[in-house]
Amino acid sequence: MAQPFRSEGHGELARIGVAVCHGFTGSPVSMQDWSEDLARAGFAVNMPLLAGHGTTWQELAKTPWQHWYRDFEAAYLELTQRCDAVFVAGMSMGGALSLRVAALHPVAGIAVVNPGLTFNDKRAKYSGLLKHVLKSVPAIGNDIKKPGVTEGAYDRTPIAAVHQLSQLFTDTISLLPRITAPAIVFRSSVDNVVPDSSIDVLMANIGSRDVQLVPLNNSYHVATMDNDAPQIFSQSADFFRRTINAI
């Protein structure tokens, strides 16, 4: 299941692309349903498997954050070759990568779910030192309220990768003022992975004038697989259509 997903789209919406990005230690599994829903609606979709993901946590430990960004940027750029306008969509770290693409490229709009820009765990700030004495910690994945659902994330989180994630967050925050595209931000009322400070930093620094914050009241962090997934799917598609029609 941890495979990239692509769709050529169909009908009038085939000229509109959506680059979709999964989160840290996860895989396309967490974004598969959203991607397929967008594809059924007619959008062209490209969702890559990021470097170091979908294999082993040891492989992730050796992967610099620039490689995660490279893979998602490549998916966005591929869509620009066949579409008139391209949106970015991501969850958690995928939200940060989406925001970074939006800061550096003329995206049509941004849809992010519980985007990560800060950490819950205060030890993260010391990850550059800790990685030399501690290889991994228990997983942060599968924060899902809906029973019986799993995102298939790694069972361990490599400290070296947390250090890379911290660098990605710092870099992305510095670029937020450059973003001018409209954005919709979905935020779970209970999220045991990404703290509220991530949303506070985003809302305080993003350069966009049109930013809609949508609460998700019945989901945890991996909301794209949780009870509020249908709301995310329908409202993001509506946002994409509305934004295109306004151009």
mmCIF file of C-alpha atoms in Angstrom:
data_model
loop_
_atom_site.group_PDB
_atom_site.id
_atom_site.type_symbol
_atom_site.label_atom_id
_atom_site.label_comp_id
_atom_site.label_asym_id
_atom_site.label_seq_id
_atom_site.Cartn_x
_atom_site.Cartn_y
_atom_site.Cartn_z
ATOM 1 C CA MET A 1 0.000 0.000 0.000
ATOM 2 C CA ALA A 2 2.930 2.401 0.583
ATOM 3 C CA GLN A 3 3.033 3.303 -3.098
ATOM 4 C CA PRO A 4 2.981 6.621 -4.959
ATOM 5 C CA PHE A 5 -0.315 7.586 -6.565
ATOM 6 C CA ARG A 6 -0.922 9.363 -9.846
ATOM 7 C CA SER A 7 -4.001 10.237 -11.848
ATOM 8 C CA GLU A 8 -4.288 12.016 -15.180
ATOM 9 C CA GLY A 9 -7.641 13.454 -14.157
ATOM 10 C CA HIS A 10 -10.722 13.659 -16.345
ATOM 11 C CA GLY A 11 -13.171 16.195 -17.696
ATOM 12 C CA GLU A 12 -12.703 19.920 -17.191
ATOM 13 C CA LEU A 13 -10.805 19.436 -13.912
ATOM 14 C CA ALA A 14 -8.022 17.448 -15.615
ATOM 15 C CA ARG A 15 -6.282 20.766 -16.266
ATOM 16 C CA ILE A 16 -6.151 21.354 -12.485
ATOM 17 C CA GLY A 17 -3.451 19.493 -10.583
ATOM 18 C CA VAL A 18 -3.048 18.653 -6.898
ATOM 19 C CA ALA A 19 0.327 17.561 -5.519
ATOM 20 C CA VAL A 20 -0.327 15.566 -2.327
ATOM 21 C CA CYS A 21 2.224 14.912 0.441
ATOM 22 C CA HIS A 22 2.219 12.421 3.326
ATOM 23 C CA GLY A 23 3.793 13.003 6.731
ATOM 24 C CA PHE A 24 6.922 12.172 8.728
ATOM 25 C CA THR A 25 7.605 8.427 9.278
ATOM 26 C CA GLY A 26 4.401 7.694 7.340
ATOM 27 C CA SER A 27 3.662 6.854 3.730
ATOM 28 C CA PRO A 28 1.098 7.497 0.966
ATOM 29 C CA VAL A 29 -1.263 5.180 2.887
ATOM 30 C CA SER A 30 -2.383 8.127 5.032
ATOM 31 C CA MET A 31 -3.233 10.228 1.968
ATOM 32 C CA GLN A 32 -4.491 7.504 -0.378
ATOM 33 C CA ASP A 33 -8.213 8.058 0.218
ATOM 34 C CA TRP A 34 -7.897 11.828 -0.206
ATOM 35 C CA SER A 35 -5.897 11.410 -3.407
ATOM 36 C CA GLU A 36 -8.394 8.924 -4.825
ATOM 37 C CA ASP A 37 -11.298 11.196 -3.922
ATOM 38 C CA LEU A 38 -9.666 14.090 -5.783
ATOM 39 C CA ALA A 39 -8.975 11.816 -8.756
ATOM 40 C CA ARG A 40 -12.614 10.670 -8.878
ATOM 41 C CA ALA A 41 -13.688 14.309 -8.910
ATOM 42 C CA GLY A 42 -11.524 14.807 -12.005
ATOM 43 C CA PHE A 43 -8.399 16.503 -10.660
ATOM 44 C CA ALA A 44 -4.964 15.448 -11.887
ATOM 45 C CA VAL A 45 -3.097 14.099 -8.852
ATOM 46 C CA ASN A 46 0.523 13.286 -8.040
ATOM 47 C CA MET A 47 1.386 11.884 -4.600
ATOM 48 C CA PRO A 48 4.994 10.710 -4.226
ATOM 49 C CA LEU A 49 6.586 8.385 -1.700
ATOM 50 C CA LEU A 50 9.162 10.564 0.049
ATOM 51 C CA ALA A 51 12.776 9.432 0.357
ATOM 52 C CA GLY A 52 13.442 7.322 3.446
ATOM 53 C CA HIS A 53 9.751 6.494 3.905
ATOM 54 C CA GLY A 54 7.881 3.281 3.197
ATOM 55 C CA THR A 55 11.034 1.230 3.857
ATOM 56 C CA THR A 56 12.665 1.146 7.315
ATOM 57 C CA TRP A 57 13.247 3.697 10.053
ATOM 58 C CA GLN A 58 16.965 3.025 9.685
ATOM 59 C CA GLU A 59 16.742 4.214 6.083
ATOM 60 C CA LEU A 60 14.894 7.346 7.204
ATOM 61 C CA ALA A 61 17.684 8.039 9.702
ATOM 62 C CA LYS A 62 20.108 8.458 6.793
ATOM 63 C CA THR A 63 17.889 10.772 4.724
ATOM 64 C CA PRO A 64 18.381 14.577 4.716
ATOM 65 C CA TRP A 65 15.276 16.731 4.717
ATOM 66 C CA GLN A 66 16.258 18.217 1.367
ATOM 67 C CA HIS A 67 15.510 14.824 -0.197
ATOM 68 C CA TRP A 68 11.971 14.859 1.197
ATOM 69 C CA TYR A 69 11.473 18.305 -0.263
ATOM 70 C CA ARG A 70 13.081 17.301 -3.576
ATOM 71 C CA ASP A 71 10.612 14.450 -4.031
ATOM 72 C CA PHE A 72 7.547 16.565 -3.312
ATOM 73 C CA GLU A 73 8.773 19.507 -5.382
ATOM 74 C CA ALA A 74 9.318 17.089 -8.294
ATOM 75 C CA ALA A 75 5.691 15.925 -8.010
ATOM 76 C CA TYR A 76 4.508 19.536 -8.105
ATOM 77 C CA LEU A 77 6.719 20.378 -11.081
ATOM 78 C CA GLU A 78 5.545 17.293 -12.981
ATOM 79 C CA LEU A 79 1.966 18.495 -12.644
ATOM 80 C CA THR A 80 2.870 21.972 -13.915
ATOM 81 C CA GLN A 81 3.918 20.327 -17.183
ATOM 82 C CA ARG A 82 0.393 19.040 -17.842
ATOM 83 C CA CYS A 83 -1.902 21.370 -15.914
ATOM 84 C CA ASP A 84 -2.954 25.016 -16.122
ATOM 85 C CA ALA A 85 -2.851 25.434 -12.325
ATOM 86 C CA VAL A 86 -1.494 23.279 -9.498
ATOM 87 C CA PHE A 87 -2.431 23.150 -5.818
ATOM 88 C CA VAL A 88 -0.421 21.596 -2.986
ATOM 89 C CA ALA A 89 -1.949 19.499 -0.219
ATOM 90 C CA GLY A 90 -0.253 17.869 2.744
ATOM 91 C CA MET A 91 -0.633 16.536 6.253
ATOM 92 C CA SER A 92 1.728 17.070 9.195
ATOM 93 C CA MET A 93 5.273 17.270 7.769
ATOM 94 C CA GLY A 94 3.598 17.084 4.381
ATOM 95 C CA GLY A 95 1.956 20.353 5.345
ATOM 96 C CA ALA A 96 5.347 21.935 5.970
ATOM 97 C CA LEU A 97 6.636 20.671 2.628
ATOM 98 C CA SER A 98 3.505 22.013 0.912
ATOM 99 C CA LEU A 99 4.066 25.414 2.490
ATOM 100 C CA ARG A 100 7.704 25.417 1.383
ATOM 101 C CA VAL A 101 6.697 24.650 -2.214
ATOM 102 C CA ALA A 102 4.109 27.437 -2.004
ATOM 103 C CA ALA A 103 6.795 29.867 -0.824
ATOM 104 C CA LEU A 104 9.106 29.047 -3.720
ATOM 105 C CA HIS A 105 6.666 28.378 -6.581
ATOM 106 C CA PRO A 106 3.468 29.991 -7.948
ATOM 107 C CA VAL A 107 0.983 27.455 -6.582
ATOM 108 C CA ALA A 108 -2.729 28.088 -7.116
ATOM 109 C CA GLY A 109 -3.563 27.371 -3.488
ATOM 110 C CA ILE A 110 -2.727 25.328 -0.386
ATOM 111 C CA ALA A 111 -4.696 22.746 1.620
ATOM 112 C CA VAL A 112 -3.013 21.435 4.758
ATOM 113 C CA VAL A 113 -4.155 19.147 7.561
ATOM 114 C CA ASN A 114 -2.554 19.558 11.000
ATOM 115 C CA PRO A 115 0.590 21.021 9.437
ATOM 116 C CA GLY A 116 3.775 20.593 11.464
ATOM 117 C CA LEU A 117 6.063 23.547 12.127
ATOM 118 C CA THR A 118 6.847 23.061 15.837
ATOM 119 C CA PHE A 119 7.239 20.114 18.226
ATOM 120 C CA ASN A 120 5.246 18.725 21.132
ATOM 121 C CA ASP A 121 8.305 17.072 22.645
ATOM 122 C CA LYS A 122 10.752 19.584 24.124
ATOM 123 C CA ARG A 123 13.576 17.101 23.610
ATOM 124 C CA ALA A 124 13.341 17.737 19.851
ATOM 125 C CA LYS A 125 15.413 20.900 20.203
ATOM 126 C CA TYR A 126 18.296 18.735 21.413
ATOM 127 C CA SER A 127 17.962 16.132 18.640
ATOM 128 C CA GLY A 128 21.209 17.282 17.026
ATOM 129 C CA LEU A 129 23.028 16.122 20.162
ATOM 130 C CA LEU A 130 20.775 13.240 21.150
ATOM 131 C CA LYS A 131 21.203 11.506 17.781
ATOM 132 C CA HIS A 132 24.774 10.632 18.798
ATOM 133 C CA VAL A 133 23.702 8.733 21.892
ATOM 134 C CA LEU A 134 20.157 7.573 21.063
ATOM 135 C CA LYS A 135 19.220 6.002 17.729
ATOM 136 C CA SER A 136 15.426 5.995 18.017
ATOM 137 C CA VAL A 137 12.370 6.496 20.226
ATOM 138 C CA PRO A 138 8.874 4.942 20.150
ATOM 139 C CA ALA A 139 6.740 5.855 17.144
ATOM 140 C CA ILE A 140 4.579 8.948 16.858
ATOM 141 C CA GLY A 141 2.312 7.387 14.239
ATOM 142 C CA ASN A 142 -1.294 6.165 14.258
ATOM 143 C CA ASP A 143 -2.805 9.034 16.257
ATOM 144 C CA ILE A 144 -6.289 8.163 14.980
ATOM 145 C CA LYS A 145 -9.567 8.333 16.911
ATOM 146 C CA LYS A 146 -11.478 5.988 14.615
ATOM 147 C CA PRO A 147 -11.162 2.374 15.859
ATOM 148 C CA GLY A 148 -9.322 -0.219 13.809
ATOM 149 C CA VAL A 149 -7.542 2.195 11.471
ATOM 150 C CA THR A 150 -3.765 2.287 11.014
ATOM 151 C CA GLU A 151 -1.599 4.486 8.796
ATOM 152 C CA GLY A 152 1.189 1.920 8.649
ATOM 153 C CA ALA A 153 3.868 4.281 9.960
ATOM 154 C CA TYR A 154 7.241 3.167 11.325
ATOM 155 C CA ASP A 155 7.221 1.607 14.785
ATOM 156 C CA ARG A 156 10.293 3.648 15.739
ATOM 157 C CA THR A 157 11.206 7.293 15.134
ATOM 158 C CA PRO A 158 14.912 7.898 14.373
ATOM 159 C CA ILE A 159 16.413 10.808 16.306
ATOM 160 C CA ALA A 160 18.625 11.758 13.358
ATOM 161 C CA ALA A 161 15.483 12.242 11.266
ATOM 162 C CA VAL A 162 13.897 14.369 13.999
ATOM 163 C CA HIS A 163 16.948 16.613 13.736
ATOM 164 C CA GLN A 164 16.369 16.877 9.977
ATOM 165 C CA LEU A 165 12.688 17.620 10.590
ATOM 166 C CA SER A 166 13.647 20.399 12.978
ATOM 167 C CA GLN A 167 15.819 21.968 10.284
ATOM 168 C CA LEU A 168 12.972 21.703 7.778
ATOM 169 C CA PHE A 169 10.602 23.436 10.206
ATOM 170 C CA THR A 170 13.034 26.286 10.846
ATOM 171 C CA ASP A 171 13.648 26.794 7.149
ATOM 172 C CA THR A 172 9.942 26.702 6.279
ATOM 173 C CA ILE A 173 8.943 29.160 9.006
ATOM 174 C CA SER A 174 11.458 31.652 7.604
ATOM 175 C CA LEU A 175 9.764 31.373 4.196
ATOM 176 C CA LEU A 176 6.138 31.735 5.330
ATOM 177 C CA PRO A 177 5.957 35.501 4.629
ATOM 178 C CA ARG A 178 6.672 34.769 0.946
ATOM 179 C CA ILE A 179 3.470 32.751 0.552
ATOM 180 C CA THR A 180 0.677 34.662 -1.175
ATOM 181 C CA ALA A 181 -1.601 31.855 -2.412
ATOM 182 C CA PRO A 182 -4.964 31.282 -0.703
ATOM 183 C CA ALA A 183 -4.938 28.528 1.908
ATOM 184 C CA ILE A 184 -7.310 26.270 3.796
ATOM 185 C CA VAL A 185 -5.999 24.842 7.072
ATOM 186 C CA PHE A 186 -7.753 21.872 8.709
ATOM 187 C CA ARG A 187 -7.058 21.544 12.427
ATOM 188 C CA SER A 188 -8.064 18.689 14.743
ATOM 189 C CA SER A 189 -9.359 19.766 18.150
ATOM 190 C CA VAL A 190 -7.330 16.906 19.660
ATOM 191 C CA ASP A 191 -3.897 16.281 18.152
ATOM 192 C CA ASN A 192 -1.328 14.313 20.110
ATOM 193 C CA VAL A 193 1.467 14.891 17.586
ATOM 194 C CA VAL A 194 1.433 18.491 16.323
ATOM 195 C CA PRO A 195 0.940 21.209 18.971
ATOM 196 C CA ASP A 196 -1.262 24.297 18.634
ATOM 197 C CA SER A 197 1.904 26.393 18.406
ATOM 198 C CA SER A 198 2.360 25.089 14.836
ATOM 199 C CA ILE A 199 -0.929 26.659 13.810
ATOM 200 C CA ASP A 200 -0.136 29.839 15.747
ATOM 201 C CA VAL A 201 3.200 30.205 13.923
ATOM 202 C CA LEU A 202 1.556 29.555 10.568
ATOM 203 C CA MET A 203 -1.274 32.046 11.050
ATOM 204 C CA ALA A 204 1.070 34.717 12.402
ATOM 205 C CA ASN A 205 3.631 34.496 9.622
ATOM 206 C CA ILE A 206 1.993 33.375 6.379
ATOM 207 C CA GLY A 207 1.861 36.126 3.781
ATOM 208 C CA SER A 208 -1.484 35.034 2.302
ATOM 209 C CA ARG A 209 -4.447 37.337 2.767
ATOM 210 C CA ASP A 210 -6.957 34.517 2.261
ATOM 211 C CA VAL A 211 -6.478 31.835 4.942
ATOM 212 C CA GLN A 212 -9.409 29.740 6.175
ATOM 213 C CA LEU A 213 -9.021 27.753 9.404
ATOM 214 C CA VAL A 214 -11.398 24.776 9.600
ATOM 215 C CA PRO A 215 -11.843 22.892 12.900
ATOM 216 C CA LEU A 216 -12.092 19.095 12.898
ATOM 217 C CA ASN A 217 -14.004 18.062 15.992
ATOM 218 C CA ASN A 218 -13.998 14.272 15.700
ATOM 219 C CA SER A 219 -10.467 13.361 14.622
ATOM 220 C CA TYR A 220 -6.940 13.135 15.983
ATOM 221 C CA HIS A 221 -3.722 13.875 14.098
ATOM 222 C CA VAL A 222 -4.122 11.592 11.061
ATOM 223 C CA ALA A 223 -7.428 13.215 10.204
ATOM 224 C CA THR A 224 -7.303 12.106 6.572
ATOM 225 C CA MET A 225 -8.018 8.556 7.818
ATOM 226 C CA ASP A 226 -10.238 9.556 10.725
ATOM 227 C CA ASN A 227 -13.887 10.444 11.301
ATOM 228 C CA ASP A 228 -13.617 13.876 9.683
ATOM 229 C CA ALA A 229 -12.002 12.632 6.465
ATOM 230 C CA PRO A 230 -15.169 13.178 4.363
ATOM 231 C CA GLN A 231 -15.251 16.805 5.516
ATOM 232 C CA ILE A 232 -11.616 17.301 4.493
ATOM 233 C CA PHE A 233 -12.207 15.716 1.107
ATOM 234 C CA SER A 234 -15.341 17.704 0.235
ATOM 235 C CA GLN A 235 -14.185 21.070 1.592
ATOM 236 C CA SER A 236 -10.755 20.874 -0.023
ATOM 237 C CA ALA A 237 -12.268 20.014 -3.418
ATOM 238 C CA ASP A 238 -14.710 22.902 -3.038
ATOM 239 C CA PHE A 239 -11.802 25.175 -2.110
ATOM 240 C CA PHE A 240 -9.857 24.131 -5.206
ATOM 241 C CA ARG A 241 -12.861 24.714 -7.495
ATOM 242 C CA ARG A 242 -13.714 28.046 -5.878
ATOM 243 C CA THR A 243 -10.127 29.271 -6.094
ATOM 244 C CA ILE A 244 -9.832 28.365 -9.772
ATOM 245 C CA ASN A 245 -13.117 30.058 -10.597
ATOM 246 C CA ALA A 246 -11.899 33.226 -8.877
ATOM 247 C CA ILE A 247 -8.757 33.451 -11.009
#
